[in-house]
């Protein structure tokens, strides 16, 4: 009888303690600063919303700072959080790769762990806990491989680059160029930045169409979907059929690109998952619990040429 009573007490204690422990494992009650690049693209907005929703679901107090594409703003936000001493951790989605050493060192000196999400930094990895991101080089390789197949290795390409100095632009370019270098008939004939922004992608594509014989342009390689959509508008306004007269491949997998795929106005997109908040928060909890983490937590994505294929993978 005594044993039965004791067992009941243990079960009751567990019933109270286990959910508290589970909530703590999710980060409940933590205050985390999140410095986001800005809102340059539909993907970025989806990423912001996904991080905010994840924080809310976990009971995390998220201090959100929109850097409006400025690294200075990101560093200022980090320094303000460190000075106030009210954050348990900081998550940054860096605008560009270089220039982070000092502020990362300051965070480390203050004992505040930093998690990098999405774009990379070129600092020593000892200055941050981990990075949660896709493999941008792989995305570029996937895009180029699709284009090689679609054109049998013969294509004059115009490239719409992302933000200069950002890992997403640099690495996608590296991966794409690695693959086309294997095919003598594939070359980049024009390349300029559109900063990952739809209107800028359109303006750059207009300049390409004005300075090149459009018949000489086989394909657009856009570092993101928003610039691809800008290019689609420019190609249509030039009296050509995007997706047919000029092929288009890009990265992100945003809803608008599937409308364009449905309309036959673009050809392929590489998925970039916006759901990096969960693994980033898990990393914060793990590091605060003293766990060692790998320096890279990868997030995968595939190349899609139809909405049906995307939907089949995301039911
Ligand atoms: O860093 C990822 C890139 O940033 C996305 O591909 C682009 O849409 C965003 O601006």
mmCIF file of C-alpha atoms in Angstrom, residues 81-242:
data_model
loop_
_atom_site.group_PDB
_atom_site.id
_atom_site.type_symbol
_atom_site.label_atom_id
_atom_site.label_comp_id
_atom_site.label_asym_id
_atom_site.label_seq_id
_atom_site.Cartn_x
_atom_site.Cartn_y
_atom_site.Cartn_z
ATOM 1 C CA UNK A 81 21.307 44.209 -26.745
ATOM 2 C CA UNK A 82 24.717 43.509 -25.219
ATOM 3 C CA UNK A 83 24.776 46.884 -23.435
ATOM 4 C CA UNK A 84 21.301 46.331 -21.995
ATOM 5 C CA UNK A 85 22.359 42.875 -20.842
ATOM 6 C CA UNK A 86 18.861 41.523 -21.326
ATOM 7 C CA UNK A 87 19.328 38.847 -23.983
ATOM 8 C CA UNK A 88 20.066 35.164 -23.399
ATOM 9 C CA UNK A 89 21.285 34.759 -26.987
ATOM 10 C CA UNK A 90 21.485 36.575 -30.313
ATOM 11 C CA UNK A 91 20.518 35.270 -33.752
ATOM 12 C CA UNK A 92 21.815 37.143 -36.781
ATOM 13 C CA UNK A 93 20.992 36.755 -40.445
ATOM 14 C CA UNK A 94 23.982 38.721 -41.766
ATOM 15 C CA UNK A 95 23.609 41.069 -44.735
ATOM 16 C CA UNK A 96 27.186 40.502 -45.898
ATOM 17 C CA UNK A 97 29.955 38.083 -44.940
ATOM 18 C CA UNK A 98 32.802 40.313 -43.774
ATOM 19 C CA UNK A 99 33.138 42.748 -40.862
ATOM 20 C CA UNK A 100 31.744 40.706 -37.974
ATOM 21 C CA UNK A 101 34.858 39.887 -35.941
ATOM 22 C CA UNK A 102 34.691 42.740 -33.420
ATOM 23 C CA UNK A 103 31.022 42.491 -32.500
ATOM 24 C CA UNK A 104 31.148 38.686 -32.328
ATOM 25 C CA UNK A 105 34.101 38.977 -29.973
ATOM 26 C CA UNK A 106 32.135 41.484 -27.863
ATOM 27 C CA UNK A 107 29.233 39.031 -27.627
ATOM 28 C CA UNK A 108 31.572 36.221 -26.647
ATOM 29 C CA UNK A 109 33.231 38.415 -24.005
ATOM 30 C CA UNK A 110 29.765 39.201 -22.618
ATOM 31 C CA UNK A 111 28.928 35.485 -22.504
ATOM 32 C CA UNK A 112 26.075 35.839 -25.009
ATOM 33 C CA UNK A 113 25.979 32.992 -27.545
ATOM 34 C CA UNK A 114 25.439 33.955 -31.196
ATOM 35 C CA UNK A 115 23.749 31.751 -33.793
ATOM 36 C CA UNK A 116 24.140 32.627 -37.483
ATOM 37 C CA UNK A 117 21.162 31.921 -39.736
ATOM 38 C CA UNK A 118 20.934 31.903 -43.534
ATOM 39 C CA UNK A 119 23.880 33.916 -44.958
ATOM 40 C CA UNK A 120 27.359 33.247 -43.641
ATOM 41 C CA UNK A 121 30.048 35.316 -41.921
ATOM 42 C CA UNK A 122 33.761 34.960 -42.702
ATOM 43 C CA UNK A 123 34.783 35.209 -39.025
ATOM 44 C CA UNK A 124 36.571 32.465 -37.125
ATOM 45 C CA UNK A 125 33.945 29.810 -36.260
ATOM 46 C CA UNK A 126 35.032 29.928 -32.598
ATOM 47 C CA UNK A 127 33.231 33.304 -32.408
ATOM 48 C CA UNK A 128 29.762 31.841 -32.960
ATOM 49 C CA UNK A 129 27.950 28.713 -31.834
ATOM 50 C CA UNK A 130 26.687 27.373 -35.136
ATOM 51 C CA UNK A 131 25.128 28.386 -38.449
ATOM 52 C CA UNK A 132 21.713 27.181 -39.567
ATOM 53 C CA UNK A 133 21.493 27.493 -43.339
ATOM 54 C CA UNK A 134 21.085 25.913 -46.714
ATOM 55 C CA UNK A 135 24.068 25.118 -48.927
ATOM 56 C CA UNK A 136 24.188 28.070 -51.316
ATOM 57 C CA UNK A 137 26.928 26.499 -53.464
ATOM 58 C CA UNK A 138 24.737 23.435 -53.933
ATOM 59 C CA UNK A 139 21.807 25.673 -54.947
ATOM 60 C CA UNK A 140 23.945 27.218 -57.683
ATOM 61 C CA UNK A 141 25.057 23.783 -58.842
ATOM 62 C CA UNK A 142 21.458 22.545 -58.967
ATOM 63 C CA UNK A 143 20.358 25.560 -61.021
ATOM 64 C CA UNK A 144 23.239 25.148 -63.483
ATOM 65 C CA UNK A 145 22.733 21.393 -63.794
ATOM 66 C CA UNK A 146 19.093 21.934 -64.713
ATOM 67 C CA UNK A 147 20.069 24.528 -67.336
ATOM 68 C CA UNK A 148 22.751 22.290 -68.837
ATOM 69 C CA UNK A 149 20.147 19.548 -69.256
ATOM 70 C CA UNK A 150 17.522 21.899 -70.670
ATOM 71 C CA UNK A 151 19.888 23.350 -73.275
ATOM 72 C CA UNK A 152 22.097 20.323 -73.987
ATOM 73 C CA UNK A 153 25.028 22.354 -72.754
ATOM 74 C CA UNK A 154 24.702 25.240 -75.244
ATOM 75 C CA UNK A 155 23.502 28.522 -73.753
ATOM 76 C CA UNK A 156 24.349 32.223 -73.449
ATOM 77 C CA UNK A 157 23.320 33.178 -69.935
ATOM 78 C CA UNK A 158 22.595 36.533 -68.311
ATOM 79 C CA UNK A 159 23.009 36.552 -64.545
ATOM 80 C CA UNK A 160 21.079 38.611 -61.996
ATOM 81 C CA UNK A 161 23.263 38.576 -58.913
ATOM 82 C CA UNK A 162 22.088 39.029 -55.350
ATOM 83 C CA UNK A 163 23.589 41.529 -52.921
ATOM 84 C CA UNK A 164 27.311 41.941 -53.546
ATOM 85 C CA UNK A 165 29.345 40.568 -50.624
ATOM 86 C CA UNK A 166 26.516 38.364 -49.364
ATOM 87 C CA UNK A 167 27.192 34.658 -48.995
ATOM 88 C CA UNK A 168 23.978 33.881 -50.864
ATOM 89 C CA UNK A 169 25.233 35.710 -53.960
ATOM 90 C CA UNK A 170 28.889 34.699 -53.778
ATOM 91 C CA UNK A 171 28.252 31.010 -53.116
ATOM 92 C CA UNK A 172 25.399 30.578 -55.597
ATOM 93 C CA UNK A 173 27.595 32.145 -58.238
ATOM 94 C CA UNK A 174 30.470 29.796 -57.320
ATOM 95 C CA UNK A 175 28.295 26.679 -57.542
ATOM 96 C CA UNK A 176 26.684 27.708 -60.828
ATOM 97 C CA UNK A 177 29.995 28.658 -62.449
ATOM 98 C CA UNK A 178 31.639 25.417 -61.327
ATOM 99 C CA UNK A 179 29.077 23.396 -63.277
ATOM 100 C CA UNK A 180 28.896 25.482 -66.453
ATOM 101 C CA UNK A 181 32.719 25.491 -66.596
ATOM 102 C CA UNK A 182 32.407 21.814 -67.542
ATOM 103 C CA UNK A 183 30.500 22.756 -70.715
ATOM 104 C CA UNK A 184 32.330 24.900 -73.284
ATOM 105 C CA UNK A 185 29.025 25.889 -74.907
ATOM 106 C CA UNK A 186 27.705 27.532 -71.731
ATOM 107 C CA UNK A 187 28.805 31.027 -70.828
ATOM 108 C CA UNK A 188 27.692 34.033 -68.797
ATOM 109 C CA UNK A 189 27.488 36.913 -71.273
ATOM 110 C CA UNK A 190 26.223 39.588 -68.835
ATOM 111 C CA UNK A 191 26.176 39.738 -65.036
ATOM 112 C CA UNK A 192 24.984 42.502 -62.701
ATOM 113 C CA UNK A 193 23.491 42.800 -59.263
ATOM 114 C CA UNK A 194 19.787 43.322 -58.705
ATOM 115 C CA UNK A 195 20.244 43.145 -54.907
ATOM 116 C CA UNK A 196 17.655 40.358 -54.565
ATOM 117 C CA UNK A 197 14.942 42.981 -55.250
ATOM 118 C CA UNK A 198 12.165 42.533 -57.832
ATOM 119 C CA UNK A 199 12.220 46.078 -59.257
ATOM 120 C CA UNK A 200 16.007 46.070 -59.496
ATOM 121 C CA UNK A 201 15.966 42.674 -61.223
ATOM 122 C CA UNK A 202 13.549 44.115 -63.752
ATOM 123 C CA UNK A 203 15.693 47.205 -64.378
ATOM 124 C CA UNK A 204 18.865 45.140 -64.853
ATOM 125 C CA UNK A 205 17.063 42.754 -67.229
ATOM 126 C CA UNK A 206 15.817 45.736 -69.247
ATOM 127 C CA UNK A 207 19.394 46.951 -69.584
ATOM 128 C CA UNK A 208 20.521 43.480 -70.707
ATOM 129 C CA UNK A 209 17.767 43.356 -73.332
ATOM 130 C CA UNK A 210 18.735 46.821 -74.572
ATOM 131 C CA UNK A 211 22.445 46.154 -74.770
ATOM 132 C CA UNK A 212 22.324 42.598 -76.162
ATOM 133 C CA UNK A 213 20.538 41.161 -79.160
ATOM 134 C CA UNK A 214 17.677 39.396 -77.274
ATOM 135 C CA UNK A 215 17.973 36.489 -79.712
ATOM 136 C CA UNK A 216 21.460 35.961 -78.313
ATOM 137 C CA UNK A 217 20.153 35.472 -74.746
ATOM 138 C CA UNK A 218 19.287 31.838 -74.093
ATOM 139 C CA UNK A 219 18.611 32.027 -70.345
ATOM 140 C CA UNK A 220 18.382 34.125 -67.190
ATOM 141 C CA UNK A 221 20.090 32.818 -64.037
ATOM 142 C CA UNK A 222 18.624 34.833 -61.161
ATOM 143 C CA UNK A 223 20.003 34.436 -57.641
ATOM 144 C CA UNK A 224 16.437 34.703 -56.319
ATOM 145 C CA UNK A 225 12.842 34.383 -57.457
ATOM 146 C CA UNK A 226 11.964 38.045 -56.950
ATOM 147 C CA UNK A 227 14.581 39.138 -59.483
ATOM 148 C CA UNK A 228 13.377 36.363 -61.830
ATOM 149 C CA UNK A 229 9.864 37.789 -61.608
ATOM 150 C CA UNK A 230 11.245 41.250 -62.390
ATOM 151 C CA UNK A 231 13.033 39.712 -65.392
ATOM 152 C CA UNK A 232 9.795 38.063 -66.540
ATOM 153 C CA UNK A 233 8.116 41.497 -66.616
ATOM 154 C CA UNK A 234 11.007 42.996 -68.575
ATOM 155 C CA UNK A 235 11.038 40.130 -71.103
ATOM 156 C CA UNK A 236 7.269 40.413 -71.668
ATOM 157 C CA UNK A 237 7.505 44.175 -72.115
ATOM 158 C CA UNK A 238 10.196 43.560 -74.738
ATOM 159 C CA UNK A 239 7.664 41.476 -76.680
ATOM 160 C CA UNK A 240 9.262 38.126 -75.902
ATOM 161 C CA UNK A 241 7.961 35.023 -74.135
ATOM 162 C CA UNK A 242 9.714 34.354 -70.810
#
